[in-house]
């Protein structure tokens, strides 16, 4: 009998569109552009001046799979802390600068991998682009031109009436031209807005206007649930067209949650190798077990598993056996018991009380023979 390979695909997974071709830049050790995988960023919530607390949070972000971290620098104490943070962080550090141009130079001197500048709220920014470009070039520091709807240049607000996609893009292109005029090309651009529709259109226009690498973000996306939905819709729309080279999910939630959502978006579009995936039914009147409880317990039991393993947790005989067979590991539950499938074959039937323990045990056995996904941190999703 011919065996049929099941579970996670071994060949490169298909994507919805090829990546848009862009220039390539470096943010420390991480490449950003069409020649590199799409990276995931987050931002610390600690006072940057508290070096130990900031490094602790960066370590947590690194463990979760974050590629690049941004730290705020609103004061001299924060600027003074940047050298130690940049040196000790395991992932590239970007300094986030607003209002005070002197901190741009301080961050470059401190050895930060990149500096985010907001042209709309840094005093006389355009007059200092030449000096910023020269300092960044001397130190091998890249720049993010971060245009934001909430701090758009007053001249553009007067011209367009509000932060329209065209206003955001005009600001970005103008600032890009100033850097390029001084021979500096190691920058990426973001045009963030809190409305996904406006944000998507702005990035589409920007992608048509030049080959700059783009940092995607829905700014002030909101609490975890709302922000996840808004970011997923906006990022999915752009990434499915090949637009986007690095992403940051902005949530009113711990930074590690931002990373988990960002990674899951990329994995769902096959733009990152899929890691542990829980396939679970949404439950209905046919379910003969508590699917919610089963899925939650299996997810918790496998948290931290870093291999590309698909586990199906199903609650009835309609879709259960089929989904369980198509996964690396699965259970089809009913009548107080569960059939355990491994690679499409039923290996045992266990009482409902033993389903979770058995699935975790079998998952660990399978995981021993699998290679961890490169750069994977602890991430689990439950899909319905």
GROMACS .gro file of C-alpha atoms in nm:
model
  384
    1UNK     CA    1   0.000   0.000   0.000
    2UNK     CA    2   0.143   0.335  -0.104
    3UNK     CA    3   0.188   0.573   0.187
    4UNK     CA    4   0.067   0.928   0.146
    5UNK     CA    5   0.271   1.199   0.322
    6UNK     CA    6   0.051   1.387   0.563
    7UNK     CA    7   0.090   1.672   0.806
    8UNK     CA    8   0.307   1.975   0.745
    9UNK     CA    9   0.429   2.010   0.384
   10UNK     CA   10   0.797   1.941   0.321
   11UNK     CA   11   0.821   2.143  -0.002
   12UNK     CA   12   0.816   2.525   0.007
   13UNK     CA   13   0.459   2.630   0.075
   14UNK     CA   14   0.279   2.836  -0.191
   15UNK     CA   15   0.227   3.208  -0.135
   16UNK     CA   16  -0.042   3.436  -0.277
   17UNK     CA   17   0.198   3.666  -0.462
   18UNK     CA   18   0.571   3.710  -0.515
   19UNK     CA   19   0.745   3.971  -0.301
   20UNK     CA   20   0.765   4.319  -0.445
   21UNK     CA   21   1.126   4.388  -0.546
   22UNK     CA   22   1.291   4.642  -0.319
   23UNK     CA   23   1.627   4.780  -0.224
   24UNK     CA   24   1.801   4.584   0.047
   25UNK     CA   25   1.913   4.738   0.375
   26UNK     CA   26   2.052   4.605   0.701
   27UNK     CA   27   1.919   4.665   1.049
   28UNK     CA   28   2.215   4.530   1.237
   29UNK     CA   29   2.233   4.159   1.154
   30UNK     CA   30   1.881   4.151   1.004
   31UNK     CA   31   1.828   4.212   0.635
   32UNK     CA   32   1.522   4.414   0.538
   33UNK     CA   33   1.404   4.403   0.179
   34UNK     CA   34   1.284   4.159  -0.082
   35UNK     CA   35   1.599   3.946  -0.058
   36UNK     CA   36   1.531   3.874   0.311
   37UNK     CA   37   1.248   3.707   0.501
   38UNK     CA   38   0.986   3.945   0.637
   39UNK     CA   39   1.095   4.035   0.989
   40UNK     CA   40   0.882   4.091   1.299
   41UNK     CA   41   0.937   4.387   1.526
   42UNK     CA   42   0.806   4.508   1.859
   43UNK     CA   43   0.877   4.791   2.100
   44UNK     CA   44   0.967   4.785   2.467
   45UNK     CA   45   0.729   4.938   2.721
   46UNK     CA   46   0.992   4.993   2.990
   47UNK     CA   47   1.168   5.319   3.061
   48UNK     CA   48   1.471   5.296   2.835
   49UNK     CA   49   1.677   5.462   3.108
   50UNK     CA   50   1.614   5.150   3.320
   51UNK     CA   51   1.872   4.940   3.141
   52UNK     CA   52   1.813   4.616   3.332
   53UNK     CA   53   1.435   4.624   3.290
   54UNK     CA   54   1.468   4.709   2.921
   55UNK     CA   55   1.718   4.430   2.856
   56UNK     CA   56   1.493   4.186   3.045
   57UNK     CA   57   1.200   4.274   2.822
   58UNK     CA   58   1.419   4.250   2.512
   59UNK     CA   59   1.524   3.902   2.624
   60UNK     CA   60   1.157   3.803   2.655
   61UNK     CA   61   1.086   3.940   2.309
   62UNK     CA   62   1.386   3.756   2.167
   63UNK     CA   63   1.262   3.429   2.317
   64UNK     CA   64   0.919   3.486   2.160
   65UNK     CA   65   1.068   3.510   1.811
   66UNK     CA   66   1.108   3.887   1.773
   67UNK     CA   67   1.368   3.987   1.512
   68UNK     CA   68   1.413   4.358   1.582
   69UNK     CA   69   1.325   4.569   1.886
   70UNK     CA   70   1.258   4.940   1.914
   71UNK     CA   71   1.316   5.149   2.226
   72UNK     CA   72   1.185   5.497   2.302
   73UNK     CA   73   1.431   5.781   2.354
   74UNK     CA   74   1.245   6.091   2.477
   75UNK     CA   75   1.505   6.210   2.730
   76UNK     CA   76   1.878   6.247   2.788
   77UNK     CA   77   1.868   5.966   3.045
   78UNK     CA   78   1.727   5.738   2.776
   79UNK     CA   79   1.992   5.845   2.531
   80UNK     CA   80   2.262   5.775   2.790
   81UNK     CA   81   2.128   5.419   2.830
   82UNK     CA   82   2.141   5.336   2.458
   83UNK     CA   83   2.507   5.224   2.437
   84UNK     CA   84   2.462   4.953   2.701
   85UNK     CA   85   2.130   4.837   2.556
   86UNK     CA   86   2.258   4.825   2.199
   87UNK     CA   87   2.567   4.632   2.307
   88UNK     CA   88   2.392   4.373   2.525
   89UNK     CA   89   2.075   4.310   2.327
   90UNK     CA   90   2.072   3.981   2.133
   91UNK     CA   91   1.864   4.135   1.854
   92UNK     CA   92   1.913   4.466   1.669
   93UNK     CA   93   1.795   4.776   1.856
   94UNK     CA   94   1.623   5.070   1.689
   95UNK     CA   95   1.606   5.402   1.872
   96UNK     CA   96   1.271   5.579   1.835
   97UNK     CA   97   1.323   5.954   1.812
   98UNK     CA   98   1.069   6.236   1.824
   99UNK     CA   99   1.096   6.613   1.877
  100UNK     CA  100   1.466   6.637   1.973
  101UNK     CA  101   1.707   6.601   1.678
  102UNK     CA  102   2.007   6.572   1.911
  103UNK     CA  103   1.890   6.226   2.014
  104UNK     CA  104   1.913   6.107   1.653
  105UNK     CA  105   2.286   6.170   1.662
  106UNK     CA  106   2.315   6.026   2.013
  107UNK     CA  107   2.150   5.702   1.900
  108UNK     CA  108   2.379   5.672   1.601
  109UNK     CA  109   2.684   5.731   1.820
  110UNK     CA  110   2.551   5.476   2.072
  111UNK     CA  111   2.573   5.197   1.816
  112UNK     CA  112   2.201   5.141   1.760
  113UNK     CA  113   2.134   4.929   1.453
  114UNK     CA  114   1.887   5.185   1.321
  115UNK     CA  115   1.707   5.505   1.411
  116UNK     CA  116   1.340   5.578   1.353
  117UNK     CA  117   1.280   5.944   1.275
  118UNK     CA  118   0.942   6.114   1.250
  119UNK     CA  119   0.983   6.409   1.013
  120UNK     CA  120   0.648   6.554   1.119
  121UNK     CA  121   0.752   6.634   1.475
  122UNK     CA  122   1.130   6.682   1.475
  123UNK     CA  123   1.213   7.052   1.472
  124UNK     CA  124   1.351   7.171   1.137
  125UNK     CA  125   1.409   6.810   1.037
  126UNK     CA  126   1.454   6.882   0.667
  127UNK     CA  127   1.741   7.121   0.742
  128UNK     CA  128   1.930   6.844   0.924
  129UNK     CA  129   1.893   6.556   0.680
  130UNK     CA  130   2.242   6.610   0.537
  131UNK     CA  131   2.407   6.582   0.880
  132UNK     CA  132   2.190   6.285   0.981
  133UNK     CA  133   2.269   6.104   0.657
  134UNK     CA  134   2.642   6.165   0.697
  135UNK     CA  135   2.646   6.038   1.058
  136UNK     CA  136   2.437   5.733   0.973
  137UNK     CA  137   2.658   5.646   0.677
  138UNK     CA  138   2.975   5.679   0.887
  139UNK     CA  139   2.840   5.439   1.150
  140UNK     CA  140   2.661   5.192   0.921
  141UNK     CA  141   2.328   5.286   1.076
  142UNK     CA  142   2.007   5.252   0.878
  143UNK     CA  143   1.711   5.487   0.911
  144UNK     CA  144   1.334   5.442   0.918
  145UNK     CA  145   1.141   5.737   0.786
  146UNK     CA  146   0.832   5.696   1.001
  147UNK     CA  147   0.543   5.905   0.877
  148UNK     CA  148   0.246   5.890   1.113
  149UNK     CA  149  -0.110   6.013   1.070
  150UNK     CA  150  -0.110   6.158   1.421
  151UNK     CA  151   0.194   6.379   1.363
  152UNK     CA  152   0.181   6.473   0.998
  153UNK     CA  153   0.357   6.789   0.885
  154UNK     CA  154   0.125   7.091   0.927
  155UNK     CA  155   0.184   7.198   0.567
  156UNK     CA  156   0.042   6.871   0.440
  157UNK     CA  157  -0.252   6.883   0.680
  158UNK     CA  158  -0.337   7.226   0.541
  159UNK     CA  159  -0.305   7.100   0.184
  160UNK     CA  160  -0.513   6.783   0.221
  161UNK     CA  161  -0.736   6.873   0.516
  162UNK     CA  162  -0.651   6.553   0.703
  163UNK     CA  163  -0.411   6.258   0.699
  164UNK     CA  164  -0.520   6.106   0.368
  165UNK     CA  165  -0.322   5.828   0.195
  166UNK     CA  166  -0.195   6.087  -0.050
  167UNK     CA  167  -0.079   6.317   0.231
  168UNK     CA  168   0.110   6.037   0.407
  169UNK     CA  169   0.278   5.929   0.086
  170UNK     CA  170   0.371   6.281  -0.020
  171UNK     CA  171   0.543   6.333   0.314
  172UNK     CA  172   0.732   6.004   0.285
  173UNK     CA  173   0.846   6.062  -0.074
  174UNK     CA  174   0.965   6.414   0.008
  175UNK     CA  175   1.176   6.295   0.300
  176UNK     CA  176   1.312   6.003   0.097
  177UNK     CA  177   1.419   6.243  -0.176
  178UNK     CA  178   1.613   6.452   0.077
  179UNK     CA  179   1.812   6.152   0.198
  180UNK     CA  180   1.873   6.034  -0.158
  181UNK     CA  181   1.983   6.383  -0.257
  182UNK     CA  182   2.267   6.341  -0.006
  183UNK     CA  183   2.360   5.996  -0.135
  184UNK     CA  184   2.197   5.803   0.150
  185UNK     CA  185   1.982   5.504   0.055
  186UNK     CA  186   1.992   5.282   0.365
  187UNK     CA  187   1.642   5.359   0.480
  188UNK     CA  188   1.300   5.203   0.493
  189UNK     CA  189   0.967   5.383   0.510
  190UNK     CA  190   0.644   5.351   0.703
  191UNK     CA  191   0.318   5.542   0.648
  192UNK     CA  192   0.104   5.443   0.945
  193UNK     CA  193  -0.260   5.520   1.012
  194UNK     CA  194  -0.509   5.381   1.263
  195UNK     CA  195  -0.766   5.311   0.989
  196UNK     CA  196  -0.672   4.992   0.799
  197UNK     CA  197  -0.838   5.114   0.478
  198UNK     CA  198  -0.640   5.439   0.475
  199UNK     CA  199  -0.324   5.256   0.577
  200UNK     CA  200  -0.354   4.994   0.302
  201UNK     CA  201  -0.412   5.254   0.032
  202UNK     CA  202  -0.116   5.460   0.152
  203UNK     CA  203   0.119   5.163   0.130
  204UNK     CA  204  -0.017   5.068  -0.213
  205UNK     CA  205   0.056   5.419  -0.340
  206UNK     CA  206   0.400   5.418  -0.180
  207UNK     CA  207   0.485   5.078  -0.330
  208UNK     CA  208   0.398   5.214  -0.674
  209UNK     CA  209   0.617   5.522  -0.628
  210UNK     CA  210   0.953   5.360  -0.553
  211UNK     CA  211   1.150   5.052  -0.455
  212UNK     CA  212   1.206   5.140  -0.090
  213UNK     CA  213   1.169   4.859   0.165
  214UNK     CA  214   0.849   4.913   0.363
  215UNK     CA  215   0.776   4.875   0.733
  216UNK     CA  216   0.407   4.787   0.779
  217UNK     CA  217   0.204   4.903   1.075
  218UNK     CA  218  -0.146   5.005   1.179
  219UNK     CA  219  -0.069   5.269   1.436
  220UNK     CA  220  -0.262   5.271   1.764
  221UNK     CA  221  -0.447   4.958   1.651
  222UNK     CA  222  -0.612   4.922   1.992
  223UNK     CA  223  -0.664   4.654   2.258
  224UNK     CA  224  -0.552   4.300   2.184
  225UNK     CA  225  -0.867   4.171   2.014
  226UNK     CA  226  -0.946   4.479   1.806
  227UNK     CA  227  -0.582   4.546   1.724
  228UNK     CA  228  -0.524   4.190   1.614
  229UNK     CA  229  -0.821   4.206   1.376
  230UNK     CA  230  -0.724   4.545   1.231
  231UNK     CA  231  -0.360   4.446   1.186
  232UNK     CA  232  -0.447   4.108   1.036
  233UNK     CA  233  -0.684   4.264   0.783
  234UNK     CA  234  -0.441   4.538   0.682
  235UNK     CA  235  -0.126   4.324   0.678
  236UNK     CA  236  -0.303   4.039   0.503
  237UNK     CA  237  -0.425   4.269   0.229
  238UNK     CA  238  -0.077   4.408   0.163
  239UNK     CA  239   0.131   4.096   0.218
  240UNK     CA  240  -0.097   3.896  -0.010
  241UNK     CA  241   0.009   4.137  -0.285
  242UNK     CA  242   0.378   4.104  -0.199
  243UNK     CA  243   0.396   4.445  -0.026
  244UNK     CA  244   0.583   4.464   0.305
  245UNK     CA  245   0.933   4.381   0.428
  246UNK     CA  246   0.909   4.413   0.805
  247UNK     CA  247   0.605   4.439   1.033
  248UNK     CA  248   0.509   4.565   1.377
  249UNK     CA  249   0.169   4.482   1.527
  250UNK     CA  250   0.077   4.771   1.759
  251UNK     CA  251  -0.138   4.646   2.046
  252UNK     CA  252  -0.243   4.782   2.384
  253UNK     CA  253  -0.103   4.459   2.524
  254UNK     CA  254   0.233   4.319   2.636
  255UNK     CA  255   0.492   4.337   2.356
  256UNK     CA  256   0.531   3.958   2.343
  257UNK     CA  257   0.166   3.940   2.232
  258UNK     CA  258   0.250   4.169   1.940
  259UNK     CA  259   0.520   3.929   1.830
  260UNK     CA  260   0.292   3.626   1.856
  261UNK     CA  261   0.030   3.795   1.638
  262UNK     CA  262   0.288   3.913   1.386
  263UNK     CA  263   0.442   3.570   1.352
  264UNK     CA  264   0.102   3.408   1.319
  265UNK     CA  265   0.005   3.647   1.038
  266UNK     CA  266   0.321   3.559   0.847
  267UNK     CA  267   0.281   3.187   0.910
  268UNK     CA  268  -0.081   3.195   0.798
  269UNK     CA  269   0.029   3.341   0.463
  270UNK     CA  270   0.320   3.093   0.433
  271UNK     CA  271   0.563   3.383   0.459
  272UNK     CA  272   0.728   3.213   0.758
  273UNK     CA  273   0.764   2.838   0.814
  274UNK     CA  274   0.465   2.724   1.016
  275UNK     CA  275   0.542   2.611   1.366
  276UNK     CA  276   0.312   2.437   1.610
  277UNK     CA  277  -0.044   2.467   1.479
  278UNK     CA  278  -0.357   2.358   1.663
  279UNK     CA  279  -0.648   2.281   1.430
  280UNK     CA  280  -0.966   2.273   1.640
  281UNK     CA  281  -1.331   2.281   1.548
  282UNK     CA  282  -1.549   2.573   1.663
  283UNK     CA  283  -1.788   2.328   1.831
  284UNK     CA  284  -2.159   2.293   1.761
  285UNK     CA  285  -2.458   2.086   1.865
  286UNK     CA  286  -2.290   1.774   1.723
  287UNK     CA  287  -1.996   1.795   1.963
  288UNK     CA  288  -1.988   1.522   2.223
  289UNK     CA  289  -1.692   1.659   2.417
  290UNK     CA  290  -1.594   2.003   2.549
  291UNK     CA  291  -1.386   2.112   2.249
  292UNK     CA  292  -1.299   2.451   2.401
  293UNK     CA  293  -1.152   2.288   2.709
  294UNK     CA  294  -0.967   2.022   2.510
  295UNK     CA  295  -0.814   2.277   2.272
  296UNK     CA  296  -0.707   2.506   2.556
  297UNK     CA  297  -0.550   2.222   2.753
  298UNK     CA  298  -0.362   2.081   2.454
  299UNK     CA  299  -0.242   2.430   2.359
  300UNK     CA  300  -0.116   2.493   2.712
  301UNK     CA  301   0.050   2.151   2.728
  302UNK     CA  302   0.241   2.207   2.404
  303UNK     CA  303   0.332   2.570   2.463
  304UNK     CA  304   0.695   2.626   2.371
  305UNK     CA  305   0.720   2.338   2.123
  306UNK     CA  306   0.931   2.476   1.839
  307UNK     CA  307   0.875   2.217   1.567
  308UNK     CA  308   0.641   2.241   1.264
  309UNK     CA  309   0.373   2.014   1.411
  310UNK     CA  310   0.003   2.021   1.321
  311UNK     CA  311  -0.229   1.888   1.590
  312UNK     CA  312  -0.603   1.844   1.523
  313UNK     CA  313  -0.845   1.855   1.816
  314UNK     CA  314  -1.189   1.763   1.684
  315UNK     CA  315  -1.518   1.715   1.865
  316UNK     CA  316  -1.742   1.497   1.649
  317UNK     CA  317  -1.748   1.233   1.375
  318UNK     CA  318  -1.843   1.466   1.087
  319UNK     CA  319  -1.511   1.639   1.018
  320UNK     CA  320  -1.314   1.488   1.304
  321UNK     CA  321  -1.166   1.176   1.145
  322UNK     CA  322  -1.073   1.357   0.822
  323UNK     CA  323  -0.902   1.648   0.995
  324UNK     CA  324  -0.727   1.415   1.238
  325UNK     CA  325  -0.592   1.205   0.950
  326UNK     CA  326  -0.458   1.511   0.768
  327UNK     CA  327  -0.263   1.631   1.070
  328UNK     CA  328   0.064   1.500   1.213
  329UNK     CA  329  -0.131   1.415   1.526
  330UNK     CA  330  -0.500   1.433   1.600
  331UNK     CA  331  -0.799   1.319   1.796
  332UNK     CA  332  -1.153   1.256   1.679
  333UNK     CA  333  -1.370   1.262   1.990
  334UNK     CA  334  -1.715   1.126   2.072
  335UNK     CA  335  -1.913   0.901   2.305
  336UNK     CA  336  -1.676   0.966   2.594
  337UNK     CA  337  -1.362   0.856   2.410
  338UNK     CA  338  -1.115   0.970   2.149
  339UNK     CA  339  -0.946   0.804   1.854
  340UNK     CA  340  -0.582   0.911   1.842
  341UNK     CA  341  -0.432   0.949   1.493
  342UNK     CA  342  -0.059   0.970   1.413
  343UNK     CA  343   0.031   1.044   1.050
  344UNK     CA  344  -0.315   0.940   0.937
  345UNK     CA  345  -0.335   0.610   1.123
  346UNK     CA  346  -0.540   0.532   1.433
  347UNK     CA  347  -0.292   0.417   1.696
  348UNK     CA  348  -0.523   0.388   1.995
  349UNK     CA  349  -0.858   0.477   2.144
  350UNK     CA  350  -0.855   0.635   2.488
  351UNK     CA  351  -1.120   0.756   2.735
  352UNK     CA  352  -1.204   1.125   2.721
  353UNK     CA  353  -1.018   1.185   3.046
  354UNK     CA  354  -0.693   1.065   2.887
  355UNK     CA  355  -0.713   1.255   2.557
  356UNK     CA  356  -0.502   1.555   2.658
  357UNK     CA  357  -0.232   1.351   2.830
  358UNK     CA  358  -0.213   1.112   2.533
  359UNK     CA  359  -0.192   1.390   2.273
  360UNK     CA  360   0.086   1.566   2.461
  361UNK     CA  361   0.278   1.241   2.506
  362UNK     CA  362   0.247   1.151   2.136
  363UNK     CA  363   0.336   1.506   2.031
  364UNK     CA  364   0.660   1.489   2.226
  365UNK     CA  365   0.747   1.157   2.061
  366UNK     CA  366   0.691   1.302   1.714
  367UNK     CA  367   0.877   1.623   1.799
  368UNK     CA  368   1.191   1.427   1.889
  369UNK     CA  369   1.233   1.338   1.523
  370UNK     CA  370   1.164   1.688   1.385
  371UNK     CA  371   1.393   1.986   1.334
  372UNK     CA  372   1.290   2.308   1.514
  373UNK     CA  373   1.184   2.592   1.290
  374UNK     CA  374   1.478   2.831   1.254
  375UNK     CA  375   1.436   3.133   1.478
  376UNK     CA  376   1.122   2.994   1.635
  377UNK     CA  377   1.009   3.103   1.974
  378UNK     CA  378   0.715   2.976   2.175
  379UNK     CA  379   0.398   3.029   1.974
  380UNK     CA  380   0.070   2.842   1.963
  381UNK     CA  381  -0.252   2.926   1.784
  382UNK     CA  382  -0.599   2.784   1.805
  383UNK     CA  383  -0.797   2.809   1.483
  384UNK     CA  384  -1.152   2.714   1.412
   0.00000   0.00000   0.00000
